[in-house]
Amino acid sequence: MIYMSRVLAIDYGRKRTGLAHTDPEKIIASPLETILTKDIFNYLTTYFKTEKVEAVVVGNPKTLQNKPALICSEINSFVKKIEKKFNISVHMIDERFTSK
């Protein structure tokens, strides 16, 4: 049996971070957990040891004027740390209009 990899989605927040992942065939995405942001790297270390992950998707919040939201600098720093620590591809996805 060939084990396929997942895509991990991260919705970064200052206090809590939401996680979702695809099934190994990358057909359906499902909620995973919401964790305290201060614990995110411990969580990711364990997750990457137990799951084969092809890529990470992180929400990129922008204003309606297509300008970076106030939290963007924190998210960019977070993304760089993920790429460096786990040597994995991270894709920033515009998350405007995804909540309403």
GROMACS .gro file of C-alpha atoms in nm:
model
  100
    1MET     CA    1   0.000   0.000   0.000
    2ILE     CA    2   0.126   0.345  -0.089
    3TYR     CA    3   0.084   0.598   0.189
    4MET     CA    4  -0.009   0.938   0.052
    5SER     CA    5   0.058   1.268   0.219
    6ARG     CA    6  -0.173   1.531   0.363
    7VAL     CA    7  -0.200   1.908   0.343
    8LEU     CA    8  -0.212   2.085   0.679
    9ALA     CA    9  -0.405   2.413   0.703
   10ILE     CA   10  -0.330   2.668   0.974
   11ASP     CA   11  -0.540   2.966   1.078
   12TYR     CA   12  -0.295   3.158   1.296
   13GLY     CA   13  -0.423   3.375   1.579
   14ARG     CA   14  -0.250   3.564   1.856
   15LYS     CA   15  -0.411   3.349   2.128
   16ARG     CA   16  -0.545   3.041   1.950
   17THR     CA   17  -0.457   2.873   1.623
   18GLY     CA   18  -0.695   2.658   1.424
   19LEU     CA   19  -0.575   2.350   1.239
   20ALA     CA   20  -0.734   2.139   0.968
   21HIS     CA   21  -0.595   1.868   0.742
   22THR     CA   22  -0.686   1.676   0.433
   23ASP     CA   23  -0.732   1.305   0.412
   24PRO     CA   24  -0.426   1.127   0.265
   25GLU     CA   25  -0.581   1.139  -0.085
   26LYS     CA   26  -0.631   1.517  -0.047
   27ILE     CA   27  -1.002   1.494  -0.132
   28ILE     CA   28  -1.164   1.625   0.187
   29ALA     CA   29  -1.039   1.871   0.448
   30SER     CA   30  -1.150   1.823   0.807
   31PRO     CA   31  -1.106   2.024   1.127
   32LEU     CA   32  -0.821   1.895   1.338
   33GLU     CA   33  -0.787   2.105   1.654
   34THR     CA   34  -0.773   2.454   1.797
   35ILE     CA   35  -0.473   2.499   2.022
   36LEU     CA   36  -0.307   2.777   2.215
   37THR     CA   37  -0.070   2.958   1.981
   38LYS     CA   38   0.207   2.943   2.239
   39ASP     CA   39   0.198   2.563   2.200
   40ILE     CA   40   0.192   2.550   1.820
   41PHE     CA   41   0.551   2.440   1.757
   42ASN     CA   42   0.532   2.158   2.012
   43TYR     CA   43   0.211   2.043   1.847
   44LEU     CA   44   0.356   2.066   1.495
   45THR     CA   45   0.668   1.874   1.595
   46THR     CA   46   0.454   1.584   1.712
   47TYR     CA   47   0.218   1.609   1.416
   48PHE     CA   48   0.497   1.602   1.157
   49LYS     CA   49   0.651   1.297   1.328
   50THR     CA   50   0.325   1.102   1.303
   51GLU     CA   51   0.180   1.224   0.971
   52LYS     CA   52   0.326   1.258   0.623
   53VAL     CA   53   0.260   1.619   0.519
   54GLU     CA   54   0.318   1.741   0.165
   55ALA     CA   55   0.255   2.111   0.226
   56VAL     CA   56   0.119   2.362   0.474
   57VAL     CA   57  -0.139   2.629   0.392
   58VAL     CA   58  -0.161   2.938   0.612
   59GLY     CA   59  -0.434   3.200   0.594
   60ASN     CA   60  -0.311   3.540   0.476
   61PRO     CA   61  -0.549   3.805   0.613
   62LYS     CA   62  -0.588   4.119   0.404
   63THR     CA   63  -0.816   4.418   0.423
   64LEU     CA   64  -1.084   4.481   0.162
   65GLN     CA   65  -0.839   4.726   0.006
   66ASN     CA   66  -0.595   4.436  -0.048
   67LYS     CA   67  -0.356   4.567   0.218
   68PRO     CA   68  -0.201   4.344   0.485
   69ALA     CA   69  -0.402   4.315   0.806
   70LEU     CA   70  -0.236   4.419   1.132
   71ILE     CA   71  -0.141   4.060   1.222
   72CYS     CA   72   0.036   3.993   0.889
   73SER     CA   73   0.389   4.061   1.017
   74GLU     CA   74   0.337   3.803   1.294
   75ILE     CA   75   0.203   3.551   1.045
   76ASN     CA   76   0.496   3.607   0.808
   77SER     CA   77   0.738   3.546   1.095
   78PHE     CA   78   0.542   3.233   1.190
   79VAL     CA   79   0.559   3.102   0.832
   80LYS     CA   80   0.936   3.156   0.813
   81LYS     CA   81   0.982   2.962   1.138
   82ILE     CA   82   0.775   2.671   1.004
   83GLU     CA   83   0.973   2.662   0.679
   84LYS     CA   84   1.306   2.671   0.861
   85LYS     CA   85   1.223   2.432   1.146
   86PHE     CA   86   1.040   2.168   0.942
   87ASN     CA   87   1.184   2.221   0.592
   88ILE     CA   88   0.837   2.214   0.438
   89SER     CA   89   0.662   2.417   0.171
   90VAL     CA   90   0.422   2.679   0.311
   91HIS     CA   91   0.164   2.851   0.092
   92MET     CA   92  -0.006   3.173   0.197
   93ILE     CA   93  -0.372   3.184   0.091
   94ASP     CA   94  -0.586   3.500   0.079
   95GLU     CA   95  -0.856   3.444   0.339
   96ARG     CA   96  -1.081   3.740   0.261
   97PHE     CA   97  -1.448   3.646   0.244
   98THR     CA   98  -1.393   3.301   0.394
   99SER     CA   99  -1.583   3.367   0.719
  100LYS     CA  100  -1.908   3.520   0.597
   0.00000   0.00000   0.00000
